[in-house]
N, CA and C atoms as an extended XYZ file, in Angstrom:
447
Properties=species:S:1:pos:R:3:atomname:S:1:resname:S:1:resid:I:1 pbc="F F F"
N        81.112     -192.700      117.681 N   MET     1
C        80.419     -192.339      116.251 CA  MET     1
C        78.703     -192.772      117.251 C   MET     1
N        77.405     -192.116      117.198 N   GLY     2
C        76.350     -193.037      116.832 CA  GLY     2
C        75.125     -191.246      115.911 C   GLY     2
N        74.455     -192.167      116.256 N   LEU     3
C        73.482     -192.782      115.259 CA  LEU     3
C        71.684     -191.628      116.102 C   LEU     3
N        71.322     -190.534      115.459 N   VAL     4
C        70.586     -190.024      115.475 CA  VAL     4
C        69.370     -189.791      114.648 C   VAL     4
N        68.467     -190.412      114.721 N   VAL     5
C        67.512     -190.304      113.997 CA  VAL     5
C        67.054     -188.734      113.557 C   VAL     5
N        66.665     -188.806      112.012 N   ILE     6
C        66.117     -187.259      111.995 CA  ILE     6
C        64.845     -186.830      111.939 C   ILE     6
N        64.008     -186.379      112.236 N   SER     7
C        62.225     -186.610      112.141 CA  SER     7
C        61.861     -186.915      110.409 C   SER     7
N        60.642     -188.422      110.688 N   LEU     8
C        59.699     -188.209      109.013 CA  LEU     8
C        59.569     -187.107      109.015 C   LEU     8
N        59.908     -187.462      107.928 N   ILE     9
C        59.673     -186.540      106.240 CA  ILE     9
C        58.162     -186.825      105.808 C   ILE     9
N        57.743     -186.255      105.875 N   LYS    10
C        55.810     -186.139      105.223 CA  LYS    10
C        56.175     -186.500      103.463 C   LYS    10
N        56.099     -188.109      102.512 N   LEU    11
C        56.991     -187.103      101.180 CA  LEU    11
C        55.896     -187.058      100.266 C   LEU    11
N        54.094     -187.995      100.512 N   ASN    12
C        53.130     -187.569       99.922 CA  ASN    12
C        52.143     -188.861      100.016 C   ASN    12
N        50.479     -189.104       99.959 N   LYS    13
C        50.264     -189.658      100.310 CA  LYS    13
C        49.798     -190.929       99.377 C   LYS    13
N        50.479     -192.027       99.457 N   PHE    14
C        50.452     -192.713       98.150 CA  PHE    14
C        49.098     -194.042       98.669 C   PHE    14
N        49.220     -194.428       97.121 N   ASN    15
C        47.536     -195.468       97.834 CA  ASN    15
C        47.623     -196.349       97.863 C   ASN    15
N        47.341     -197.611       98.815 N   GLU    16
C        47.921     -198.024       99.818 CA  GLU    16
C        48.752     -199.132       99.098 C   GLU    16
N        47.637     -200.279       97.950 N   TYR    17
C        48.916     -200.681       97.364 CA  TYR    17
C        49.907     -200.278       96.296 C   TYR    17
N        50.119     -198.987       96.600 N   ALA    18
C        50.778     -198.322       95.554 CA  ALA    18
C        52.548     -198.864       96.123 C   ALA    18
N        53.334     -198.638       95.413 N   ASN    19
C        55.002     -199.675       95.131 CA  ASN    19
C        55.840     -197.817       94.774 C   ASN    19
N        57.103     -198.373       95.981 N   PHE    20
C        57.386     -196.023       96.259 CA  PHE    20
C        57.440     -196.264       94.875 C   PHE    20
N        58.174     -197.361       94.489 N   SER    21
C        59.472     -197.111       92.940 CA  SER    21
C        57.791     -196.407       92.452 C   SER    21
N        57.228     -196.595       92.011 N   GLN    22
C        56.385     -196.579       90.439 CA  GLN    22
C        55.805     -195.385       91.066 C   GLN    22
N        55.693     -195.094       92.389 N   SER    23
C        54.299     -193.612       92.898 CA  SER    23
C        55.240     -191.994       92.355 C   SER    23
N        54.105     -191.345       91.493 N   THR    24
C        55.133     -190.096       90.950 CA  THR    24
C        54.869     -189.976       93.058 C   THR    24
N        55.806     -188.782       93.194 N   ILE    25
C        56.055     -187.350       94.000 CA  ILE    25
C        55.781     -186.555       93.949 C   ILE    25
N        55.364     -185.768       94.769 N   PHE    26
C        54.954     -184.158       94.183 CA  PHE    26
C        55.248     -183.586       96.123 C   PHE    26
N        56.557     -182.867       96.206 N   LEU    27
C        57.658     -182.384       96.564 CA  LEU    27
C        56.841     -181.046       96.594 C   LEU    27
N        56.968     -180.053       97.462 N   THR    28
C        58.022     -178.656       97.822 CA  THR    28
C        59.401     -178.490       97.536 C   THR    28
N        59.682     -177.540       96.852 N   HIS    29
C        61.249     -177.279       97.004 CA  HIS    29
C        61.547     -177.889       98.447 C   HIS    29
N        61.360     -177.333       99.523 N   ILE    30
C        62.208     -177.378      100.842 CA  ILE    30
C        61.965     -178.925      100.675 C   ILE    30
N        61.196     -179.600      101.186 N   THR    31
C        61.167     -180.646      101.137 CA  THR    31
C        61.900     -181.292      100.096 C   THR    31
N        62.565     -180.408       99.107 N   LEU    32
C        63.261     -181.474       98.661 CA  LEU    32
C        64.686     -181.656       98.578 C   LEU    32
N        64.861     -180.387       99.309 N   PHE    33
C        66.473     -179.956       99.737 CA  PHE    33
C        66.890     -180.281      100.947 C   PHE    33
N        65.397     -180.544      101.351 N   THR    34
C        65.791     -182.038      102.865 CA  THR    34
C        66.375     -182.708      102.568 C   THR    34
N        65.399     -183.752      101.802 N   LEU    35
C        65.095     -184.632      101.362 CA  LEU    35
C        66.873     -185.525      101.058 C   LEU    35
N        67.280     -184.308      100.341 N   VAL    36
C        68.466     -184.709       99.143 CA  VAL    36
C        69.371     -184.601      100.350 C   VAL    36
N        69.796     -183.102      101.059 N   THR    37
C        70.145     -182.510      102.366 CA  THR    37
C        70.971     -184.269      102.942 C   THR    37
N        69.292     -184.504      103.817 N   LEU    38
C        69.610     -185.563      104.368 CA  LEU    38
C        70.280     -187.122      103.707 C   LEU    38
N        69.645     -187.449      102.380 N   PHE    39
C        69.933     -187.929      101.383 CA  PHE    39
C        71.858     -188.781      101.541 C   PHE    39
N        71.921     -187.493      101.483 N   THR    40
C        73.417     -187.497      101.605 CA  THR    40
C        74.669     -187.500      102.569 C   THR    40
N        73.507     -186.652      103.451 N   PHE    41
C        74.513     -187.468      104.890 CA  PHE    41
C        73.959     -188.258      105.713 C   PHE    41
N        73.127     -188.904      105.155 N   SER    42
C        73.033     -190.380      105.792 CA  SER    42
C        73.220     -191.848      105.569 C   SER    42
N        73.689     -192.454      106.146 N   THR    43
C        74.220     -194.222      106.676 CA  THR    43
C        72.384     -194.820      106.196 C   THR    43
N        71.038     -194.534      106.024 N   SER    44
C        70.193     -195.508      105.922 CA  SER    44
C        69.050     -195.041      105.701 C   SER    44
N        68.300     -195.130      104.587 N   ILE    45
C        67.020     -194.673      105.175 CA  ILE    45
C        66.061     -195.627      104.522 C   ILE    45
N        64.745     -195.806      105.448 N   ASP    46
C        63.286     -196.625      105.785 CA  ASP    46
C        62.026     -196.178      105.366 C   ASP    46
N        61.844     -196.341      104.453 N   LEU    47
C        60.729     -195.891      104.626 CA  LEU    47
C        58.896     -196.668      104.770 C   LEU    47
N        59.173     -196.127      105.708 N   LEU    48
C        57.809     -196.415      106.530 CA  LEU    48
C        55.761     -195.753      106.314 C   LEU    48
N        55.110     -196.442      106.319 N   LYS    49
C        53.221     -196.604      106.284 CA  LYS    49
C        53.174     -196.107      107.696 C   LYS    49
N        53.080     -194.860      107.626 N   VAL    50
C        52.405     -194.107      108.837 CA  VAL    50
C        51.368     -193.532      108.309 C   VAL    50
N        50.099     -193.345      108.987 N   SER    51
C        48.846     -194.454      108.853 CA  SER    51
C        48.146     -192.978      107.137 C   SER    51
N        48.394     -194.040      106.621 N   GLY    52
C        48.429     -193.728      104.698 CA  GLY    52
C        49.745     -192.598      104.469 C   GLY    52
N        50.448     -192.537      104.700 N   TYR    53
C        51.697     -191.780      104.381 CA  TYR    53
C        52.306     -192.508      103.978 C   TYR    53
N        53.614     -192.370      103.120 N   THR    54
C        54.871     -192.469      103.144 CA  THR    54
C        56.024     -191.588      103.573 C   THR    54
N        56.600     -192.417      105.059 N   CYS    55
C        57.352     -191.652      105.368 CA  CYS    55
C        59.329     -191.860      105.544 C   CYS    55
N        59.776     -191.099      105.215 N   ALA    56
C        61.454     -191.515      105.335 CA  ALA    56
C        62.271     -191.570      106.385 C   ALA    56
N        62.451     -191.895      107.074 N   ALA    57
C        63.234     -192.049      108.409 CA  ALA    57
C        64.770     -192.275      107.821 C   ALA    57
N        65.707     -191.070      108.442 N   PHE    58
C        66.566     -191.038      107.641 CA  PHE    58
C        68.277     -191.421      109.315 C   PHE    58
N        69.198     -192.318      109.344 N   PHE    59
C        69.637     -191.904      109.977 CA  PHE    59
C        70.570     -191.237      109.421 C   PHE    59
N        71.330     -190.461      110.713 N   VAL    60
C        72.630     -189.578      110.169 CA  VAL    60
C        73.730     -190.114      111.005 C   VAL    60
N        74.918     -190.149      110.707 N   PRO    61
C        75.880     -190.516      111.662 CA  PRO    61
C        76.404     -189.654      112.407 C   PRO    61
N        76.641     -189.006      113.688 N   VAL    62
C        77.203     -188.137      114.742 CA  VAL    62
C        78.365     -188.040      115.897 C   VAL    62
N        79.051     -187.741      115.837 N   ASP    63
C        79.612     -188.133      116.549 CA  ASP    63
C        79.175     -186.862      117.946 C   ASP    63
N        78.911     -188.268      118.674 N   ILE    64
C        78.045     -187.863      120.014 CA  ILE    64
C        79.234     -187.719      121.182 C   ILE    64
N        78.972     -186.654      121.542 N   GLN    65
C        80.598     -185.594      121.881 CA  GLN    65
C        80.183     -186.408      123.949 C   GLN    65
N        80.916     -187.649      124.229 N   LYS    66
C        80.233     -188.069      125.322 CA  LYS    66
C        80.720     -187.203      126.344 C   LYS    66
N        80.391     -187.471      128.117 N   THR    67
C        81.008     -186.450      128.657 CA  THR    67
C        83.013     -186.656      129.743 C   THR    67
N        83.302     -185.949      129.432 N   PRO    68
C        85.172     -186.287      129.432 CA  PRO    68
C        84.803     -187.147      130.993 C   PRO    68
N        85.605     -187.771      131.141 N   LYS    69
C        85.899     -188.484      132.472 CA  LYS    69
C        86.118     -186.796      133.739 C   LYS    69
N        86.223     -187.030      134.386 N   LYS    70
C        86.757     -186.178      135.016 CA  LYS    70
C        88.229     -186.286      135.554 C   LYS    70
N        89.409     -185.474      135.153 N   GLN    71
C        90.425     -185.955      135.356 CA  GLN    71
C        90.922     -185.223      136.776 C   GLN    71
N        92.275     -186.230      137.268 N   PRO    72
C        92.547     -186.409      138.646 CA  PRO    72
C        92.977     -185.675      138.907 C   PRO    72
N        92.621     -184.553      139.716 N   SER    73
C        93.697     -183.105      140.421 CA  SER    73
C        94.417     -184.121      140.170 C   SER    73
N        95.968     -183.158      140.082 N   ASP    74
C        97.248     -182.726      139.854 CA  ASP    74
C        97.487     -183.103      141.267 C   ASP    74
N        97.111     -182.265      142.322 N   ARG    75
C        97.051     -182.436      143.815 CA  ARG    75
C        97.851     -183.374      144.325 C   ARG    75
N        96.576     -184.861      143.599 N   TYR    76
C        97.292     -185.902      144.272 CA  TYR    76
C        98.419     -186.139      143.799 C   TYR    76
N        98.902     -186.263      142.767 N   TYR    77
C        99.929     -186.976      142.541 CA  TYR    77
C       100.714     -186.232      143.362 C   TYR    77
N       101.114     -185.200      143.035 N   TYR    78
C       102.362     -184.226      143.677 CA  TYR    78
C       102.479     -184.472      145.036 C   TYR    78
N       101.303     -184.734      145.888 N   LEU    79
C       101.351     -184.902      147.494 CA  LEU    79
C       101.828     -186.580      147.230 C   LEU    79
N       101.665     -187.494      146.554 N   LEU    80
C       101.462     -188.555      146.543 CA  LEU    80
C       103.080     -189.175      146.541 C   LEU    80
N       103.852     -188.136      145.638 N   GLY    81
C       105.211     -187.415      145.106 CA  GLY    81
C       106.028     -188.075      146.247 C   GLY    81
N       104.895     -186.269      147.349 N   VAL    82
C       106.040     -185.707      148.530 CA  VAL    82
C       106.471     -187.160      149.366 C   VAL    82
N       105.129     -187.861      149.707 N   LYS    83
C       105.150     -189.278      150.505 CA  LYS    83
C       106.699     -189.979      150.042 C   LYS    83
N       105.653     -190.421      148.516 N   ALA    84
C       107.063     -191.912      148.618 CA  ALA    84
C       108.246     -191.066      148.685 C   ALA    84
N       108.423     -189.790      148.306 N   ALA    85
C       110.311     -189.279      148.955 CA  ALA    85
C       110.500     -189.573      150.251 C   ALA    85
N       109.526     -188.673      150.833 N   GLY    86
C       109.406     -188.862      152.539 CA  GLY    86
C       109.506     -189.956      152.306 C   GLY    86
N       109.165     -191.494      152.398 N   ASP    87
C       109.128     -192.788      152.603 CA  ASP    87
C       110.114     -193.493      152.477 C   ASP    87
N       110.268     -193.051      150.461 N   PHE    88
C       111.869     -193.661      150.489 CA  PHE    88
C       112.975     -192.865      151.646 C   PHE    88
N       112.995     -192.028      151.439 N   GLY    89
C       113.804     -191.658      152.779 CA  GLY    89
C       114.444     -192.059      154.080 C   GLY    89
N       113.429     -192.154      154.840 N   VAL    90
C       112.850     -193.411      155.831 CA  VAL    90
C       113.807     -194.827      155.804 C   VAL    90
N       112.938     -194.910      154.497 N   THR    91
C       113.198     -196.570      154.301 CA  THR    91
C       114.856     -197.115      153.970 C   THR    91
N       115.341     -195.922      153.660 N   ILE    92
C       117.331     -195.435      153.096 CA  ILE    92
C       117.887     -195.711      154.732 C   ILE    92
N       116.911     -194.340      155.261 N   ALA    93
C       118.291     -194.080      156.718 CA  ALA    93
C       118.308     -194.695      157.819 C   ALA    93
N       116.953     -195.226      158.049 N   ILE    94
C       116.742     -195.502      159.587 CA  ILE    94
C       117.452     -197.141      159.405 C   ILE    94
N       117.332     -198.313      158.847 N   PRO    95
C       118.111     -199.004      158.387 CA  PRO    95
C       120.092     -198.770      158.335 C   PRO    95
N       120.551     -197.470      157.522 N   ALA    96
C       121.790     -196.937      157.427 CA  ALA    96
C       121.926     -196.670      158.815 C   ALA    96
N       121.376     -195.188      159.495 N   LEU    97
C       121.207     -195.467      161.088 CA  LEU    97
C       121.351     -195.944      162.008 C   LEU    97
N       120.660     -197.220      162.241 N   ILE    98
C       120.990     -198.269      162.974 CA  ILE    98
C       121.592     -199.453      162.743 C   ILE    98
N       122.166     -199.394      161.561 N   ALA    99
C       123.702     -200.275      160.986 CA  ALA    99
C       124.382     -199.546      161.731 C   ALA    99
N       124.672     -198.972      161.379 N   ALA   100
C       126.054     -197.597      161.840 CA  ALA   100
C       126.351     -198.036      163.565 C   ALA   100
N       124.986     -197.346      164.121 N   TYR   101
C       125.336     -197.226      165.552 CA  TYR   101
C       124.874     -198.820      166.266 C   TYR   101
N       124.826     -199.860      165.537 N   LEU   102
C       125.253     -201.386      166.663 CA  LEU   102
C       125.970     -201.721      165.753 C   LEU   102
N       126.855     -201.202      164.914 N   GLY   103
C       127.645     -201.963      163.959 CA  GLY   103
C       129.497     -201.318      165.180 C   GLY   103
N       129.121     -200.110      165.171 N   LYS   104
C       130.633     -199.348      165.943 CA  LYS   104
C       130.152     -199.812      167.358 C   LYS   104
N       129.232     -199.941      168.301 N   ARG   105
C       129.130     -200.298      169.154 CA  ARG   105
C       129.450     -202.269      169.842 C   ARG   105
N       128.949     -202.657      168.058 N   LEU   106
C       129.167     -203.586      168.410 CA  LEU   106
C       131.232     -203.854      168.484 C   LEU   106
N       131.499     -202.864      167.071 N   ASP   107
C       133.113     -203.045      167.333 CA  ASP   107
C       134.119     -203.040      167.610 C   ASP   107
N       133.135     -202.247      168.936 N   ILE   108
C       134.223     -201.132      170.609 CA  ILE   108
C       134.020     -202.880      171.290 C   ILE   108
N       132.995     -203.190      172.135 N   HIS   109
C       132.699     -204.249      172.212 CA  HIS   109
C       133.789     -205.285      172.146 C   HIS   109
N       133.685     -205.999      171.140 N   PHE   110
C       134.092     -207.398      170.724 CA  PHE   110
C       135.222     -207.022      170.122 C   PHE   110
N       135.663     -205.264      169.575 N   GLY   111
C       136.583     -205.346      168.921 CA  GLY   111
C       137.445     -205.577      167.579 C   GLY   111
N       136.682     -205.845      166.604 N   THR   112
C       137.103     -205.876      165.739 CA  THR   112
C       136.309     -205.239      165.224 C   THR   112
N       136.959     -203.779      165.151 N   SER   113
C       137.356     -202.993      164.182 CA  SER   113
C       137.152     -202.952      162.202 C   SER   113
N       136.766     -202.275      162.245 N   PRO   114
C       135.324     -202.250      161.039 CA  PRO   114
C       134.259     -203.242      160.560 C   PRO   114
N       134.881     -204.928      160.610 N   TRP   115
C       134.422     -205.381      160.389 CA  TRP   115
C       132.686     -205.966      160.340 C   TRP   115
N       131.799     -205.758      162.238 N   LEU   116
C       130.855     -205.300      162.179 CA  LEU   116
C       130.134     -204.046      161.656 C   LEU   116
N       130.166     -203.343      161.461 N   LEU   117
C       130.371     -202.276      161.079 CA  LEU   117
C       129.773     -202.764      159.480 C   LEU   117
N       130.563     -203.045      158.713 N   VAL   118
C       130.727     -203.435      157.621 CA  VAL   118
C       128.957     -204.466      157.368 C   VAL   118
N       129.711     -205.506      158.096 N   LEU   119
C       128.662     -206.044      158.070 CA  LEU   119
C       127.085     -205.442      158.326 C   LEU   119
N       127.230     -204.900      159.150 N   GLY   120
C       125.781     -203.570      159.360 CA  GLY   120
C       125.362     -202.980      158.594 C   GLY   120
N       126.017     -202.338      157.803 N   PHE   121
C       125.841     -201.357      157.048 CA  PHE   121
C       125.066     -202.921      155.278 C   PHE   121
N       126.083     -203.823      154.894 N   THR   122
C       125.623     -204.772      153.969 CA  THR   122
C       124.521     -205.299      154.554 C   THR   122
N       124.051     -205.950      155.652 N   ILE   123
C       122.902     -205.627      155.945 CA  ILE   123
C       121.856     -204.491      155.888 C   ILE   123
N       121.763     -203.577      156.051 N   ALA   124
C       120.925     -202.655      156.267 CA  ALA   124
C       120.616     -202.130      154.634 C   ALA   124
N       122.077     -202.531      153.338 N   PHE   125
C       121.821     -202.087      151.971 CA  PHE   125
C       120.978     -203.469      151.639 C   PHE   125
N       121.170     -204.996      151.816 N   VAL   126
C       120.290     -205.558      151.456 CA  VAL   126
C       118.964     -205.566      151.751 C   VAL   126
N       118.704     -205.194      152.847 N   LEU   127
C       117.304     -204.765      153.672 CA  LEU   127
C       116.352     -203.765      153.042 C   LEU   127
N       117.206     -202.365      152.900 N   THR   128
C       116.703     -201.530      152.612 CA  THR   128
C       115.935     -201.762      150.521 C   THR   128
N       117.188     -202.470      149.830 N   ALA   129
C       116.618     -202.383      148.524 CA  ALA   129
C       115.316     -204.143      148.905 C   ALA   129
N       115.054     -204.129      149.766 N   ILE   130
C       113.846     -205.762      149.882 CA  ILE   130
C       112.821     -204.470      150.320 C   ILE   130
N       112.794     -203.390      151.105 N   PHE   131
C       112.178     -202.365      151.288 CA  PHE   131
C       111.139     -201.592      150.180 C   PHE   131
N       112.384     -201.228      149.409 N   ALA   132
C       112.186     -200.066      148.919 CA  ALA   132
C       111.747     -200.414      147.199 C   ALA   132
N       111.725     -202.162      147.280 N   VAL   133
C       111.318     -202.727      146.081 CA  VAL   133
C       109.263     -203.048      145.957 C   VAL   133
N       109.165     -202.973      147.590 N   ARG   134
C       107.697     -203.318      148.037 CA  ARG   134
C       107.270     -202.270      147.570 C   ARG   134
N       107.852     -200.919      147.570 N   LYS   135
C       107.219     -199.692      148.738 CA  LYS   135
C       106.940     -199.242      147.148 C   LYS   135
N       107.940     -199.616      146.016 N   ALA   136
C       107.713     -198.984      144.983 CA  ALA   136
C       105.886     -199.043      144.211 C   ALA   136
N       105.953     -200.760      144.315 N   LYS   137
C       105.548     -201.679      143.502 CA  LYS   137
C       104.353     -201.385      144.410 C   LYS   137
N       103.946     -200.907      145.721 N   ARG   138
C       102.590     -200.313      146.411 CA  ARG   138
C       102.201     -198.330      145.855 C   ARG   138
N       102.739     -197.917      145.261 N   TYR   139
C       103.416     -197.175      144.920 CA  TYR   139
C       102.892     -196.868      143.592 C   TYR   139
N       103.677     -197.804      143.073 N   ALA   140
C       102.952     -197.289      141.321 CA  ALA   140
C       101.362     -197.802      141.171 C   ALA   140
N       100.900     -199.020      142.128 N   LYS   141
C        99.820     -199.555      141.849 CA  LYS   141
C        98.891     -198.363      142.233 C   LYS   141
N        99.605     -196.780      143.880 N   LEU   142
C        98.359     -196.268      144.780 CA  LEU   142
C        98.441     -195.225      143.387 C   LEU   142
N        99.117     -194.842      141.656 N   TYR   143
C        99.302     -193.933      141.521 CA  TYR   143
C        98.839     -194.573      140.517 C   TYR   143
N        98.415     -195.794      139.878 N   GLU   144
C        97.986     -196.336      138.458 CA  GLU   144
C        96.076     -195.899      138.542 C   GLU   144
N        96.057     -196.196      140.531 N   GLN   145
C        94.512     -195.951      140.609 CA  GLN   145
C        93.941     -194.651      140.770 C   GLN   145
N        94.260     -193.726      140.946 N   GLY   146
C        94.290     -192.418      141.224 CA  GLY   146
C        93.426     -191.924      141.821 C   GLY   146
N        93.184     -190.809      142.580 N   PRO   147
C        92.471     -190.032      143.495 CA  PRO   147
C        90.985     -191.037      143.869 C   PRO   147
N        90.250     -191.651      145.006 N   ARG   148
C        89.726     -192.210      145.000 CA  ARG   148
C        88.299     -190.911      145.529 C   ARG   148
N        86.887     -190.489      145.069 N   ASP   149
C        87.029     -189.506      144.605 CA  ASP   149
C        85.528     -189.930      145.715 C   ASP   149
């Protein structure tokens, strides 16, 4: 909501010492119509003395259209989603593959099948959970920041 100053309307030339309420105002029909219209929609009226003329300044509230913020492109969010999906996939797959490979090799070497494999998967699960939470926080921050223009 903003205030716009409508141009000053010359009401009549008054005596320097005359009071507005005591003076007679001679208005044409057009000026009277303009005055009534502005008075209806205005929130305040100020009377000014400008070079011997009494003028009315009307302040009419209007909605000033702000320039809308540039909406971020959906492309940024699609690419962020694809990147996050790939990143989370790698975060889950790599520890599981390493745990499977090392667990199986160590079980064969020590003859403890399947206990070192199970232990490797447990450690991989815990590490994956920690890394996933960190990455989720980082991607949430990137999502909230939006694209950098």
